[in-house]
C-alpha positions as a printed NumPy array, in Angstrom:
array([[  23.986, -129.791,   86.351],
       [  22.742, -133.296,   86.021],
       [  21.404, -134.455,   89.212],
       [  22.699, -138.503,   89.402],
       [  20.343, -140.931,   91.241],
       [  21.403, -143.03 ,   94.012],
       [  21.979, -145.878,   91.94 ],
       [  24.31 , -143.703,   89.846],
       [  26.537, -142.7  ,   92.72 ],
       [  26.55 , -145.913,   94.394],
       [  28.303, -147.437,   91.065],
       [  30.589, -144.642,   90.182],
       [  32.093, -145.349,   93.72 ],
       [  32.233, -149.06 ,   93.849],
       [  34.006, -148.712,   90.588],
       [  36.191, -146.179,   91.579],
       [  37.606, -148.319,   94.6  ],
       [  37.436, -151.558,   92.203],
       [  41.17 , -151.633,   92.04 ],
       [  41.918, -151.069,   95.575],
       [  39.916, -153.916,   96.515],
       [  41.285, -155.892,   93.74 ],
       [  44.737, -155.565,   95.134],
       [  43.481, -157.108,   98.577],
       [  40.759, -160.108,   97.518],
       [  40.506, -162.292,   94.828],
       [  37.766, -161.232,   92.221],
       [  37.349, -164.626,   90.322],
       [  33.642, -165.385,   90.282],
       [  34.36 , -168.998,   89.098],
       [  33.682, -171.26 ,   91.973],
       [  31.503, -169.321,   93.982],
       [  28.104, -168.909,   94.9  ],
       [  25.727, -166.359,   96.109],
       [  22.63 , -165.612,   96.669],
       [  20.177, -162.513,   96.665],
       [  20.194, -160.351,   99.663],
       [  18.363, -156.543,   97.913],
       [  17.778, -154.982,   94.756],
       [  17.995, -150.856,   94.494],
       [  16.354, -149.812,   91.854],
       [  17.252, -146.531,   89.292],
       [  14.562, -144.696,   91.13 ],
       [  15.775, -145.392,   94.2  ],
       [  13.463, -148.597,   95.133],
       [  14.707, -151.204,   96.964],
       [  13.283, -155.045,   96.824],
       [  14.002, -157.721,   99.112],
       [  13.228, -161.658,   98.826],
       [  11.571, -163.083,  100.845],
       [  13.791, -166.216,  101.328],
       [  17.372, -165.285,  100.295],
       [  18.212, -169.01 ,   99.576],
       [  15.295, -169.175,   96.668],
       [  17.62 , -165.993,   94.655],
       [  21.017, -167.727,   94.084],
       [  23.743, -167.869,   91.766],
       [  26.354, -170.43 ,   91.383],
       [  29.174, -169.407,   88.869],
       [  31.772, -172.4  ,   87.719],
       [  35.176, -172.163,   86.425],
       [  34.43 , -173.016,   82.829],
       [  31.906, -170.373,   81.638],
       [  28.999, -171.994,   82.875],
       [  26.087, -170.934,   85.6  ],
       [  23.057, -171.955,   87.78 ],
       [  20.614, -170.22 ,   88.805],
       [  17.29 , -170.204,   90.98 ],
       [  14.939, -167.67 ,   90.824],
       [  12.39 , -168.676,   93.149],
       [  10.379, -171.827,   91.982],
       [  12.5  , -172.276,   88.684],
       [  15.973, -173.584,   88.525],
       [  17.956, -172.838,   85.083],
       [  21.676, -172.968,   83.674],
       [  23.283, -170.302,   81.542],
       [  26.63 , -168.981,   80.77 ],
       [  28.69 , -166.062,   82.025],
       [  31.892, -164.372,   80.735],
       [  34.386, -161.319,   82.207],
       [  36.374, -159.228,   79.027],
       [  37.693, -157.164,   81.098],
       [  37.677, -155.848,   85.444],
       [  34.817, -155.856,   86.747],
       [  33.043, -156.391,   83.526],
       [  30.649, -159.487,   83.304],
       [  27.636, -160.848,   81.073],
       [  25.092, -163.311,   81.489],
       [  24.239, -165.477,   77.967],
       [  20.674, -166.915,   78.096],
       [  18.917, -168.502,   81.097],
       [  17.359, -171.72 ,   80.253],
       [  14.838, -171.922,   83.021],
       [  11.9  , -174.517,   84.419],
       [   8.758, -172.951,   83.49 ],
       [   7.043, -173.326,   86.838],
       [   4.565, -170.613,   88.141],
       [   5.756, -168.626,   90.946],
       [   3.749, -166.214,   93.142],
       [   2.576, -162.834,   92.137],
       [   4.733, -161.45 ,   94.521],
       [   7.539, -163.195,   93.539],
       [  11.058, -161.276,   92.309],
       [  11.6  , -163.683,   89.388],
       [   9.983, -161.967,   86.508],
       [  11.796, -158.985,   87.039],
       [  15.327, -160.94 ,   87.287],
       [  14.506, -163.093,   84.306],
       [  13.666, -160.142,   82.452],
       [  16.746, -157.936,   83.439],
       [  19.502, -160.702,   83.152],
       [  20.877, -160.228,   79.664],
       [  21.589, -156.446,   81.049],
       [  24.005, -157.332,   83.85 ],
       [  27.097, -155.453,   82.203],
       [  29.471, -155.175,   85.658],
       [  29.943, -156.739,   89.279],
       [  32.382, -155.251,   91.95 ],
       [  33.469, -157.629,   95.321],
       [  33.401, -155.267,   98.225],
       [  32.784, -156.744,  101.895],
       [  32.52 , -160.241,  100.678],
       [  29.358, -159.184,   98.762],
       [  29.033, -159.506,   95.482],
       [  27.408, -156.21 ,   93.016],
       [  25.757, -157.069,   90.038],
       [  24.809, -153.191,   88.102],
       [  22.714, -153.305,   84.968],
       [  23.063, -151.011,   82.126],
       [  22.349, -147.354,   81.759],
       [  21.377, -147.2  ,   85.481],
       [  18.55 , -150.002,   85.709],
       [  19.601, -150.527,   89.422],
       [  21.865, -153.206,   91.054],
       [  21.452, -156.294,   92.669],
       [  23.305, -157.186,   95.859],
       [  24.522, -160.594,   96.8  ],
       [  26.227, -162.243,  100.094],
       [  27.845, -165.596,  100.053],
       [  26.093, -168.79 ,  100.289],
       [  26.974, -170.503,  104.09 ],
       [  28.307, -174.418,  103.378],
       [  25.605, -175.777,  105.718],
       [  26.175, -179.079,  104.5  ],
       [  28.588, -180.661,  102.54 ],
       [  27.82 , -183.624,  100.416],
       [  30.414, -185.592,  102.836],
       [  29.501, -186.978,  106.021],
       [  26.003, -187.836,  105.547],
       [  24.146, -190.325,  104.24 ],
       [  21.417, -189.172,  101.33 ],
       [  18.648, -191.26 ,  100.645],
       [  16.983, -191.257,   97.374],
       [  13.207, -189.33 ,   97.387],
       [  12.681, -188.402,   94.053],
       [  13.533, -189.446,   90.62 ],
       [  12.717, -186.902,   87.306],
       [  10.405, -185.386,   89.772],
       [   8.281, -188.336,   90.803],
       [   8.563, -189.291,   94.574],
       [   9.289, -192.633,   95.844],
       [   7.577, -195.368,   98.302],
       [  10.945, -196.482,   99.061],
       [  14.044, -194.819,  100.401],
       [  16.295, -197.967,   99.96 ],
       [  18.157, -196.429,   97.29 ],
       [  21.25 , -193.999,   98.776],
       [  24.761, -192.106,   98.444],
       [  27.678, -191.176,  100.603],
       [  30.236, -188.437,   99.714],
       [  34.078, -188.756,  100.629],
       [  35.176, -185.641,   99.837],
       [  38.851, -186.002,  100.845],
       [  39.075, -189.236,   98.444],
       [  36.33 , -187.885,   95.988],
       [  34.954, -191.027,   95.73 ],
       [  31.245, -192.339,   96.217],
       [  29.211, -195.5  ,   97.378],
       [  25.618, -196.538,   98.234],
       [  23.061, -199.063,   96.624],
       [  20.359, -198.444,   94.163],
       [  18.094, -200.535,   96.386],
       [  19.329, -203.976,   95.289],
       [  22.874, -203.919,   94.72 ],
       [  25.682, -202.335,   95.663],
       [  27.333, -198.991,   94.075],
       [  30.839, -197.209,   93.975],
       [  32.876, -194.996,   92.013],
       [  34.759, -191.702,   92.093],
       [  33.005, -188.173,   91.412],
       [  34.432, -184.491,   90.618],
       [  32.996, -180.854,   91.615],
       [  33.878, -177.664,   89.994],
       [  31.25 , -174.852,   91.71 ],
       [  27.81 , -176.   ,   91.326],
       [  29.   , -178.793,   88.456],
       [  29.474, -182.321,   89.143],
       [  30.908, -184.94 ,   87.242],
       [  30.068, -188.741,   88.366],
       [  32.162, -191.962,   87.078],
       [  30.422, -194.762,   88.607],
       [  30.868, -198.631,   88.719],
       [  29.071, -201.43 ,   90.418],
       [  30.648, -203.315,   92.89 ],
       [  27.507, -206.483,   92.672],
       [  25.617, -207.759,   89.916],
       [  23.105, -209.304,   91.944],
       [  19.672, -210.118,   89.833],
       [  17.034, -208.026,   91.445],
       [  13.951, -210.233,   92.655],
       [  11.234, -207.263,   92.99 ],
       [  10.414, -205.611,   89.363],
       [  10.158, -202.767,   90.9  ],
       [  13.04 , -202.054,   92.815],
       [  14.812, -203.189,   89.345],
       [  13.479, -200.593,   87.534],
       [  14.071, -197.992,   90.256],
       [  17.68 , -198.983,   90.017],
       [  17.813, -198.927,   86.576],
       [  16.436, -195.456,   86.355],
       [  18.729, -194.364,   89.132],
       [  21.926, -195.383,   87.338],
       [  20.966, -194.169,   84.349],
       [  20.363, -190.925,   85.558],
       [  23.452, -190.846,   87.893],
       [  25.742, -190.749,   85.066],
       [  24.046, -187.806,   83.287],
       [  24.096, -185.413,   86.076],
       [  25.753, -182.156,   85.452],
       [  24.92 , -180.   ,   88.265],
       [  23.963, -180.229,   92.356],
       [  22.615, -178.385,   94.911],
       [  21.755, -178.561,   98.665],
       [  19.14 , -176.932,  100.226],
       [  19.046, -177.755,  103.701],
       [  18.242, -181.417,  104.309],
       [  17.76 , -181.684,  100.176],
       [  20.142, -182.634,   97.576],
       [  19.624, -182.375,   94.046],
       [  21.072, -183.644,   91.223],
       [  19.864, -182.003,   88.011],
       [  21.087, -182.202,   83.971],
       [  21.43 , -178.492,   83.546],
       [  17.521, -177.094,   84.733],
       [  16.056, -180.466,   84.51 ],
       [  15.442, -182.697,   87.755],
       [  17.122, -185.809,   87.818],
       [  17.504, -187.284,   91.374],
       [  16.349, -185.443,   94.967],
       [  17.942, -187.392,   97.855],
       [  17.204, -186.235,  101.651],
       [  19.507, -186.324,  104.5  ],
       [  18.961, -189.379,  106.632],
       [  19.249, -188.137,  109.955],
       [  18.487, -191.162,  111.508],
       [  22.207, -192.685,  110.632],
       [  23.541, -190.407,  113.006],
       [  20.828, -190.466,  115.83 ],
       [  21.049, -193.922,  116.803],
       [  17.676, -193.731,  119.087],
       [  15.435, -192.983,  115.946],
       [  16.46 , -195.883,  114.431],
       [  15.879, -198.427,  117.25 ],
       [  12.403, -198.981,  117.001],
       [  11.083, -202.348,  115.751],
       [   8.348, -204.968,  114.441],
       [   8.978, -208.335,  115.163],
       [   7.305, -211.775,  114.805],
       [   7.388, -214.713,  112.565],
       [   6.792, -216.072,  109.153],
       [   5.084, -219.392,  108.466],
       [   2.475, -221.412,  106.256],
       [   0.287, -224.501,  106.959],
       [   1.347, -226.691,  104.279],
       [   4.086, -229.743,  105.219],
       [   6.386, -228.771,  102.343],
       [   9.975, -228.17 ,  103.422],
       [  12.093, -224.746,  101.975],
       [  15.315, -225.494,  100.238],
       [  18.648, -224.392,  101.132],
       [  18.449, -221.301,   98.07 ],
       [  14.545, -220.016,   99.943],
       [  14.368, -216.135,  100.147],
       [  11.578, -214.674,  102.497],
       [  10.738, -211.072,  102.451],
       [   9.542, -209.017,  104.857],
       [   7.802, -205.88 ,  104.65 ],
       [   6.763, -202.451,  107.032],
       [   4.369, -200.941,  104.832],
       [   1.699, -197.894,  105.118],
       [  -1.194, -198.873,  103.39 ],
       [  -3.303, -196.151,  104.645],
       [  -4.439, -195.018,  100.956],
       [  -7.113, -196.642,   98.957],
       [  -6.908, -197.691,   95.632],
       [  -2.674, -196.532,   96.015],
       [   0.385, -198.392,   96.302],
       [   1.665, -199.114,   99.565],
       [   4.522, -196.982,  100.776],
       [   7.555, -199.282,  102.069],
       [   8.716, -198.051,  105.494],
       [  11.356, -200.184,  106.297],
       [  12.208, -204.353,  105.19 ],
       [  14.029, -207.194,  105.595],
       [  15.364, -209.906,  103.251],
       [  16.099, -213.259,  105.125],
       [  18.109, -216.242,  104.261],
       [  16.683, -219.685,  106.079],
       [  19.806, -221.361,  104.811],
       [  17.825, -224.728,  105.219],
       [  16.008, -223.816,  108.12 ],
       [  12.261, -224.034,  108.52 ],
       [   9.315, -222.276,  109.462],
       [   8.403, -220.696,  111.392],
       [  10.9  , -218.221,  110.066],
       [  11.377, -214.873,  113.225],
       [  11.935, -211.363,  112.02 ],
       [  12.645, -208.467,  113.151],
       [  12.247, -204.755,  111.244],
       [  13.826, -202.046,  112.046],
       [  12.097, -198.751,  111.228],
       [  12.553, -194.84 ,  112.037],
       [   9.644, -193.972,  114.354],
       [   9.409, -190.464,  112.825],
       [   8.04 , -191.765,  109.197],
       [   5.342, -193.427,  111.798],
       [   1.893, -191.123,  111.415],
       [  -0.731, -192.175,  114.303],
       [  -3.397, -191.521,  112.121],
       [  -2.574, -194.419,  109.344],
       [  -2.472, -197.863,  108.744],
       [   0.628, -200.354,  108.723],
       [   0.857, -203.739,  108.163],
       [   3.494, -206.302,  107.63 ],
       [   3.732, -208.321,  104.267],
       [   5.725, -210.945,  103.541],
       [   6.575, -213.745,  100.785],
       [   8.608, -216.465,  100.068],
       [  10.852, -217.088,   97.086],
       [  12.733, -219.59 ,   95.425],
       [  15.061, -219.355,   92.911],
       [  13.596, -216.34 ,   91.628],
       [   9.851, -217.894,   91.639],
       [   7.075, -216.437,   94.385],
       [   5.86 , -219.529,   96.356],
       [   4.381, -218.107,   99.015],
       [   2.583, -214.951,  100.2  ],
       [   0.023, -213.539,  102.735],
       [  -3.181, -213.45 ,  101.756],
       [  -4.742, -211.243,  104.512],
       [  -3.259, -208.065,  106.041],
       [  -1.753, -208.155,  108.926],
       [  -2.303, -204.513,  111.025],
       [   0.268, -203.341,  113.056],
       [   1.656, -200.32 ,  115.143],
       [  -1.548, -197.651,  115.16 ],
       [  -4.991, -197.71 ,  116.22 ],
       [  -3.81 , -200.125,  119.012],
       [  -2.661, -202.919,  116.479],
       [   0.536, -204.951,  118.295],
       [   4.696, -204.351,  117.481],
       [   4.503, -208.411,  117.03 ],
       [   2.508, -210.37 ,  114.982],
       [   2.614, -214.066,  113.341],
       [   2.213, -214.362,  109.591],
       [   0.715, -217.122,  107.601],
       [   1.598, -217.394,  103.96 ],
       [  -0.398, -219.347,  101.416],
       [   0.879, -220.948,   98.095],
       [   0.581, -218.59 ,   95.306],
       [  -2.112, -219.432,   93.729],
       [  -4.395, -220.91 ,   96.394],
       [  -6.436, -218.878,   98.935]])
């Protein structure tokens, strides 16, 4: 007689109590997710990750999956012709290198032979064909939903940012959106299906953007919002991708609901030498900045734009920042300019330290014209 492995038996008797559980739960796989929590192998081996969250599987209610298998993210397809039967179409994955000890070859490899799944315990039972083994999956836990907290923008196509101006907050009950893309104002409505999401987005300002770069940030931002297909939260990360591809990363900002990280501060005042008075329509702008690498950009910590209103120097400020993006061991300074109707007419010339290496939480800037030293 044919001796059957363990493998075997397991699936003869998951799919011999298939209908059973079928009478009691729902076996839809469209709008769930999972990730991996073994693998038992047609000789009896068994594999476990070792992080379940970087094995996961979202499946969405019109034919269409994501995936991560360890450092790669991809999107495929998935399809059910019958109980219990299932296939996977091709995985369009990231083609980053993961670790030699890492489980995703052998998944990658093995997906187009998924032929059946069975629900049993709230875990979901993916078998391969001609008893290649069978993958075991639990539920993923909803730590975080993308209501209720405020996500500020870290990354955009992959590239990190010096400045975390740019956010999003989720109302799930009204499905619709809001934030700013670091100058003005944004709003609209957004749909999820699974892992899928689906953004319609408006802008409530039109407000001309008087730093190039926080223009082009925005502009890139936008742009990108409306071609997002898919999310994901990991923890304190959410991201926004176009299938496998990287679009926007946002982190939690835990500081909007911790009040006491939030309430440190740099004050002080702006000023310049010259007897020339600012007009009603003067701008100044000041900065929190680590400028602790050489040769880099500065990384914007926290700012503030002020409106004189036909007041005069000396201009007082006053920045709030979040004490945990503060590292003892580098540099900060302030910086600061003045504008008028679009045009720079001031700015510092010299840095002015401030926080670290005993540097003081107030200091006094002088501008000079632009143009003169």
């Amino acid at each position: 007689m044919m001796r059957l492995s363990c493998v075997a038996l397991a699936v003869l008797c998951l799919m011999e109590v298939l209908p059973r559980i079928s009478a009691h739960q729902d076996t839809t796989l469209g709008g769930t997710s999972w990730q991996l929590v073994k693998f038992q192998g047609g000789d009896d081996t068994v594999l476990t990750p070792d992080d379940k969250s970087k094995y996961t599987i979202a499946f969405s209610t019109d034919g269409s999956l994501t995936a991560r298998l360890d450092c790669n993210r991809g999107r495929g397809t998935w399809k059910s012709t019958g109980p219990s039967q299932v296939q996977f179409g091709p995985l369009a994955l990231t083609r980053a290198m993961c670790p030699n000890t890492s489980l995703h070859d052998q998944i990658a490899r093995q997906w187009p032979y998924v032929r059946s799944y069975v629900l049993k315990d709230g875990h979901l039972f993916l078998a391969l064909m001609a008893d290649g083994g069978i993958y075991e999956f639990e539920p993923i836990a909803a730590v975080r939903s993308l209501s209720g907290t405020k996500w500020r923008l870290t990354e955009v196509n992959g590239r990190a940012l010096n400045t975390h101006d740019a956010y999003l907050e989720f109302d799930d009950i009204t499905k619709r959106f809001s934030g700013s893309g670091g100058c003005n104002r944004v709003a609209g409505t957004y749909q999820v299906d699974g892992s899928r999401i689906k953004f319609t987005q408006g802008i409530s300002t039109r407000m001309a953007c008087l730093d190039k770069e926080v223009q082009t940030l925005e502009t890139n931002f936008l742009k990108n919002l409306n071609e997002v297909t898919d999310f994901q939260i990991e923890g304190d990360l959410l991201r926004l991708t176009r299938g496998a591809q990287p679009m926007l990363t946002f982190s939690a900002d835990t500081s909007a609901s911790n009040g006491a990280s939030s309430a440190a501060e740099v004050t002080g005042t702006v000023s310049y030498r010259q007897r020339i008075a600012l007009t009603p329509r003067a701008i100044v702008q000041v900065k929190l900045v680590d400028i602790s690498r050489a040769g880099a950009s500065s990384t914007i910590i926290a700012k503030q734009t002020i409106k004189p209103a036909g007041r005069q120097v000396p201009i007082p400020f006053a920045i709030q920042y979040d004490p945990s993006r503060i590292n003892p061991r580098n540099r900060y300074s302030i910086q600061a300019r003045i504008l008028e109707d679009g045009r720079l007419r001031f700015i510092n010339s010299q840095a002015y330290l401030v926080l670290t290496e005993g540097f003081p939480t107030t200091v006094n800037v002088i501008l000079t014209p632009v143009g003169k030293k």
